CSV table of C-alpha atoms and ligand atoms in Angstrom, one decimal:
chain,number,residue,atom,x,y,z
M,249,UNK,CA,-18.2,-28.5,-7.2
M,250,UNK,CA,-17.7,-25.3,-7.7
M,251,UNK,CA,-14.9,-23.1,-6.7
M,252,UNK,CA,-15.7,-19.5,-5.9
M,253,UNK,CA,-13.1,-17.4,-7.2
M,254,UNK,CA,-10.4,-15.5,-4.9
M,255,UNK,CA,-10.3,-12.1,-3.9
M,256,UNK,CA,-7.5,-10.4,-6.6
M,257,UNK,CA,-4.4,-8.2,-5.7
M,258,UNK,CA,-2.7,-5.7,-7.8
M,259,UNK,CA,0.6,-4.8,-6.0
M,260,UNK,CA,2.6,-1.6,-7.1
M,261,UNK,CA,5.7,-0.9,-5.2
M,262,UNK,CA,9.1,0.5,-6.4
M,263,UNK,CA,11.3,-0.2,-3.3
M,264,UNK,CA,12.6,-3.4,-1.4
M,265,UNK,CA,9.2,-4.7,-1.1
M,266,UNK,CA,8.7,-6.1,2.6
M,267,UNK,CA,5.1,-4.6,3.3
M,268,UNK,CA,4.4,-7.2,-0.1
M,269,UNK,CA,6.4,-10.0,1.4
M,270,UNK,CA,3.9,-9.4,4.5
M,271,UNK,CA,0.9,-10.1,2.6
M,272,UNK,CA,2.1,-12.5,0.1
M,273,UNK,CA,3.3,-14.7,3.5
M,274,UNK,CA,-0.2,-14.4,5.4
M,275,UNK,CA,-2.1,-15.1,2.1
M,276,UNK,CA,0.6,-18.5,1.3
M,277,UNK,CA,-0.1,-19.5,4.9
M,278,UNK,CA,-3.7,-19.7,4.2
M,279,UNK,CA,-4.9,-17.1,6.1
M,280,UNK,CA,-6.1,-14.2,3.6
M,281,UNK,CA,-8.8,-15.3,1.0
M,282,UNK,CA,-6.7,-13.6,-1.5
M,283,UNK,CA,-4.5,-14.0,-4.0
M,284,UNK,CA,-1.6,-12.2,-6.0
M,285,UNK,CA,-2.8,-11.7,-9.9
M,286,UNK,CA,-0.2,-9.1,-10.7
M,287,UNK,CA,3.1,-7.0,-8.9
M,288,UNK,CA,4.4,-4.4,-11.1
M,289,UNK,CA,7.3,-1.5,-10.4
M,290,UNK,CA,8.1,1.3,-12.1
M,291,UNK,CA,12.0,0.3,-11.0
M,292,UNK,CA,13.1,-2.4,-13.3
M,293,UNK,CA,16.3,-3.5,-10.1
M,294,UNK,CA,13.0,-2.8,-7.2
M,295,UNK,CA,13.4,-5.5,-4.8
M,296,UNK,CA,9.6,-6.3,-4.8
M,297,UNK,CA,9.4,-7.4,-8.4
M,298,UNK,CA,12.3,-9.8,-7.4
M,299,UNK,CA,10.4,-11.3,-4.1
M,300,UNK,CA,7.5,-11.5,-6.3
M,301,UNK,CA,10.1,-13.7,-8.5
M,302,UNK,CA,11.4,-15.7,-5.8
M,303,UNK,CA,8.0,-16.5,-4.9
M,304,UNK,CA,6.7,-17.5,-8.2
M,305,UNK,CA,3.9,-14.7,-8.7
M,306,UNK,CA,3.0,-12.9,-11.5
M,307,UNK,CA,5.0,-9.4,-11.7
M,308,UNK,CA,6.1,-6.9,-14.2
M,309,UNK,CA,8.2,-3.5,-14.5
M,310,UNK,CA,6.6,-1.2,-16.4
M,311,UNK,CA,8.4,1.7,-17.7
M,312,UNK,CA,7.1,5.4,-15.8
M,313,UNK,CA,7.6,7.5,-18.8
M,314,UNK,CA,8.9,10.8,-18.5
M,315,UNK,CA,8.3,12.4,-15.6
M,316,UNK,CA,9.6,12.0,-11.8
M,317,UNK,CA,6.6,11.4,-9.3
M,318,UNK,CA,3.6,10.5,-11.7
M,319,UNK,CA,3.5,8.1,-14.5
M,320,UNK,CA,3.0,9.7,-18.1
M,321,UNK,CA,0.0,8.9,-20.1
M,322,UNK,CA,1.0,6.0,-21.9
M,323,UNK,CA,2.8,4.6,-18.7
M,324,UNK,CA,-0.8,5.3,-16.9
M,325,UNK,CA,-2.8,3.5,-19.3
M,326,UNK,CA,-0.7,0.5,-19.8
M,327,UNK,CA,-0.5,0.1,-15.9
M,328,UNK,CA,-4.1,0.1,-15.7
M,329,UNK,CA,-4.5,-2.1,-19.1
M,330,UNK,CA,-2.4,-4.9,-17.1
M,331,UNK,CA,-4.4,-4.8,-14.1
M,332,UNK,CA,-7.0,-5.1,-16.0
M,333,UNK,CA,-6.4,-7.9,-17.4
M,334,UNK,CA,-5.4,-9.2,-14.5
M,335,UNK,CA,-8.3,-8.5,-13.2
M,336,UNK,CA,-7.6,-7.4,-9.9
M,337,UNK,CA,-10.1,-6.7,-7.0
M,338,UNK,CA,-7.8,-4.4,-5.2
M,339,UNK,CA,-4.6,-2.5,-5.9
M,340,UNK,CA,-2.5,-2.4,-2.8
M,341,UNK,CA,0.3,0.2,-3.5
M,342,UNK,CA,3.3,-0.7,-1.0
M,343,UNK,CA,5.7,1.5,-1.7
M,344,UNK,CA,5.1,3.0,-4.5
M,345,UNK,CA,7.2,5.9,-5.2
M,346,UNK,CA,4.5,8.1,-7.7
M,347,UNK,CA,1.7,9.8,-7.4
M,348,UNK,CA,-2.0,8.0,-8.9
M,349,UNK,CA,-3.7,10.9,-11.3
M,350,UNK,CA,-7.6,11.3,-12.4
M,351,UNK,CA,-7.7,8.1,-15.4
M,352,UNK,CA,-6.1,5.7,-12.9
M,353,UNK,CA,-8.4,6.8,-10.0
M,354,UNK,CA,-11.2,6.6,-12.1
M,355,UNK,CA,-10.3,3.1,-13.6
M,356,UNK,CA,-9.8,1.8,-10.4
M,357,UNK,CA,-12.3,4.3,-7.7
M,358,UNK,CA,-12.6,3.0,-4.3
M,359,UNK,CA,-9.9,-0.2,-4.6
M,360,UNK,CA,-7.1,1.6,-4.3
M,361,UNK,CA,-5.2,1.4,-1.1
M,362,UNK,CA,-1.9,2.3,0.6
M,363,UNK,CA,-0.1,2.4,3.9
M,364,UNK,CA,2.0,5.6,5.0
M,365,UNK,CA,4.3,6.0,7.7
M,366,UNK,CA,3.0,8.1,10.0
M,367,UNK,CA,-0.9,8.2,12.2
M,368,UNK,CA,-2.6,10.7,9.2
M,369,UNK,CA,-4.0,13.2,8.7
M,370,UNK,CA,-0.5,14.2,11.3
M,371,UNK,CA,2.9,14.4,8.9
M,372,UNK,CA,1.6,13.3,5.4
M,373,UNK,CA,4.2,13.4,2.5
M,374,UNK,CA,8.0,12.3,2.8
M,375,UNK,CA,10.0,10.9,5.3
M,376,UNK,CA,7.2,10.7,8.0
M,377,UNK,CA,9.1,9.6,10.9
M,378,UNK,CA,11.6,12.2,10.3
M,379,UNK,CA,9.0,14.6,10.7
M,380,UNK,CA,7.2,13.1,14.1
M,381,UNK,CA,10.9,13.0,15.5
M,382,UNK,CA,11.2,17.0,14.3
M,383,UNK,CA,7.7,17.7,15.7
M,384,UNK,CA,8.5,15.7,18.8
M,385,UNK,CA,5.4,13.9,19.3
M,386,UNK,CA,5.2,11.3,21.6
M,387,UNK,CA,3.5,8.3,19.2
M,388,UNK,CA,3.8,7.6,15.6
M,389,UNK,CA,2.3,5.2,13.6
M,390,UNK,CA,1.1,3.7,10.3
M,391,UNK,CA,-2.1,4.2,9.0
M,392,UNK,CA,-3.5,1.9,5.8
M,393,UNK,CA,-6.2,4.7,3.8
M,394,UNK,CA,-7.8,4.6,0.4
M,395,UNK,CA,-6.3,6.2,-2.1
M,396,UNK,CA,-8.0,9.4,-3.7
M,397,UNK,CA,-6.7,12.4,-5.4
M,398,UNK,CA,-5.0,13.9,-2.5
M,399,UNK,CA,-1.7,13.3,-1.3
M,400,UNK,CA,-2.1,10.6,2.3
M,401,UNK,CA,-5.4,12.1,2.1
M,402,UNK,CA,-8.0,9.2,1.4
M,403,UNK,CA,-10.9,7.5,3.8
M,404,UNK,CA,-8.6,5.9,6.6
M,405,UNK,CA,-9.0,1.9,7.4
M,406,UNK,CA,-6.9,1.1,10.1
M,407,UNK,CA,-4.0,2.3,11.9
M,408,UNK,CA,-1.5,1.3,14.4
M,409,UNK,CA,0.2,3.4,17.0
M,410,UNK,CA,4.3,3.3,18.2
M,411,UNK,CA,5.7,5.0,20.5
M,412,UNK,CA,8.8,7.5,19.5
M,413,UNK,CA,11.5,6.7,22.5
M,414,UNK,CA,13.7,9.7,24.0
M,415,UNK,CA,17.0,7.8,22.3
M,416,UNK,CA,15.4,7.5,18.5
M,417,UNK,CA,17.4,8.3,15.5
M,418,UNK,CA,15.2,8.4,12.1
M,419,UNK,CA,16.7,5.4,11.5
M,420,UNK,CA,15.5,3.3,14.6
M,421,UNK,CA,11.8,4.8,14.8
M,422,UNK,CA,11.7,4.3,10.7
M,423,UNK,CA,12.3,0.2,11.3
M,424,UNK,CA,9.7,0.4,14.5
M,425,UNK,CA,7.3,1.7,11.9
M,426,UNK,CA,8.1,-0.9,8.8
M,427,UNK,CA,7.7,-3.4,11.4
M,428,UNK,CA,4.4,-2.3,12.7
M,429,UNK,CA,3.3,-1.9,8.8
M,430,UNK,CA,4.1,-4.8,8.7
M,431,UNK,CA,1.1,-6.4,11.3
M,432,UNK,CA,-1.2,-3.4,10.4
M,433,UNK,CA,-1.1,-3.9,6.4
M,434,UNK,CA,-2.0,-7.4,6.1
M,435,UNK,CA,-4.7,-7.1,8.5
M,436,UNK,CA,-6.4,-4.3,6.8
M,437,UNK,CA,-6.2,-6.6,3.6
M,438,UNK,CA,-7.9,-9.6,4.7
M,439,UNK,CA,-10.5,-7.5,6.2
M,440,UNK,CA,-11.0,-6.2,2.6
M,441,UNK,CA,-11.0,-9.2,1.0
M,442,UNK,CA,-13.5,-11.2,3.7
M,443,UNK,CA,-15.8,-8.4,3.2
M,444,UNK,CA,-15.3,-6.7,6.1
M,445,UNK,CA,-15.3,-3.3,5.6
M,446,UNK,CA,-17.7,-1.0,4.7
M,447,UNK,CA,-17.4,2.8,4.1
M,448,UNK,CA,-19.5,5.8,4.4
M,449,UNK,CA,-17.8,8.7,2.9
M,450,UNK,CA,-14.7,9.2,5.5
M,451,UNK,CA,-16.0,6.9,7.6
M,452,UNK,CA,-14.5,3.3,7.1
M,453,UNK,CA,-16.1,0.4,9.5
M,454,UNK,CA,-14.9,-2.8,10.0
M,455,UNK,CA,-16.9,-5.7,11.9
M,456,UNK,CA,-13.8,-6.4,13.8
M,457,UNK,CA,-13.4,-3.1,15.9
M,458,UNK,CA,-9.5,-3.9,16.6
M,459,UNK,CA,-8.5,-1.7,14.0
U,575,GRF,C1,6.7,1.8,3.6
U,575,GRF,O1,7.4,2.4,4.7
U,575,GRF,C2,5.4,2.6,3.4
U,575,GRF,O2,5.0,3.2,4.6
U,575,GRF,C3,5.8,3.6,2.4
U,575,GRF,O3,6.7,2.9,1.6
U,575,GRF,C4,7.5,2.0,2.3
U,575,GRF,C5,7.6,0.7,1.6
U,575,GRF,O4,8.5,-0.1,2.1
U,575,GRF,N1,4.5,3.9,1.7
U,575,GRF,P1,8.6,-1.6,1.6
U,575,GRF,O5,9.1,-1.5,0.1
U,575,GRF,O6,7.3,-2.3,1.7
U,575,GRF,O7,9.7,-2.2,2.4
C-alpha cells in the first residue's frame, strides 16, 4: 500500500507561539492533512520552540546574526538550508518578529505565508490594533496573506472581521484578535494543504467561499 506523503510545514515564530499551537492542535486532531517537519525561532527562550517541545515536533533556534529586524546572510541561508532539508511544503511564519529579504523569498516564492493583526491593506506594520483603536474604525481583523517583499503587503487568502467595542483598551481588542487568528489561521492552512486554493496574481480563490 502506498502512503502518499503529507503536506509539510515550516513554522517560524519568535514569540509565545499560540497561532502554532492552533495549527499543530487541528493538524493532531486529524483534521489538516499536514504535518509539522520543522519550528525554528530566532529567540532561543520563544515560547513556540518550547510548545513545539512539549509536543514532541521537530524545532530549532537559529541564531539571527547581527542585525535587529532581518536575519544576516549566514542566518538567512542556514534558515533556508534547514527547511530544506526538511523539506517543507509551506512556511507559515506565526509571529515572527523579522523581516524575509530577496534569497529567502526566492528559495521559498509563493509558500510563504503569515497572519497580521489587522483587515490589510488598512494599518499594516506594528501594533495593529493599537492603530484601528487610534483610527477609530469600527471593525478590525486578521487577515492570513502571502508573503512577498513588502511589508503586510502580499496576495491576501482569508480574513476575519471583529468588531472594536466603545470600552476597548489595546489590550482587550489585541486578545479579540489573537483569538480570532486563532479560527482564521488554521483554516487558511488546511485549505493550502487540501489544495484548495488557487491564485491569480492578487487574486487568491478558494473552493470554499467562507473565507
Ligand atoms: C500574532 O498576533 C500575529 O498577528 C502576529 O504575531 C502574533 C503572534 O502571536 N504576526 P503568537 O506567538 O502566535 O501568540
Amino acid at each position: 500500500m502506498t502512503v502518499s506523503p503529507k503536506f509539510r510545514l515550516g513554522v517560524l515564530g519568535s514569540g509565545k507561539g499560540s497561532n502554532f499551537v492552533a495549527i499543530a492542535e487541528v493538524i493532531a486532531a486529524g483534521q489538516v492533512p499536514a504535518e509539522v517537519a520543522l519550528v525554528l525561532s530566532d529567540v532561543e527562550s520563544a515560547g513556540i520552540l518550547e510548545q513545539a517541545k512539549q509536543r514532541g515536533l521537530p524545532h530549532r533556534f537559529i541564531a539571527p546574526g547581527k542585525f535587529r529586524t532581518k536575519l544576516d546572510e549566514d542566518a538567512e541561508r542556514a534558515y533556508v538550508a534547514a527547511l530544506q532539508e526538511a523539506k517543507v511544503d509551506l512556511i507559515v511564519l506565526a509571529g515572527f518578529m523579522r523581516v524575509l529579504k530577496g534569497d529567502f523569498l526566492r528559495a521559498f516564492e509563493g509558500r510563504i505565508v503569515n497572519i497580521h493583526p489587522s483587515l490589510l491593506p488598512s494599518f499594516p506594520g506594528l501594533e495593529a490594533w493599537k492603530q484601528a483603536l487610534d483610527h477609530g474604525v469600527k471593525f478590525t481583523g486578521c487577515t492570513v496573506h502571502y508573503v512577498d517583499a513588502g511589508v503586510d503587503s502580499g496576495a491576501i487568502i482569508g480574513q476575519q472581521t471583529v468588531p472594536v467595542l466603545d470600552n476597548d483598551t489595546p489590550e482587550t481588542l489585541h486578545a479579540r484578535i489573537h483569538a480570532a487568528e486563532h479560527e482564521l489561521y488554521p483554516k487558511c492552512v488546511a485549505a493550502i494543504a487540501r489544495g484548495e486554493i488557487s491564485v491569480q496574481g492578487r487574486r487568491v480563490r478558494s473552493r470554499d467561499s467562507a473565507r
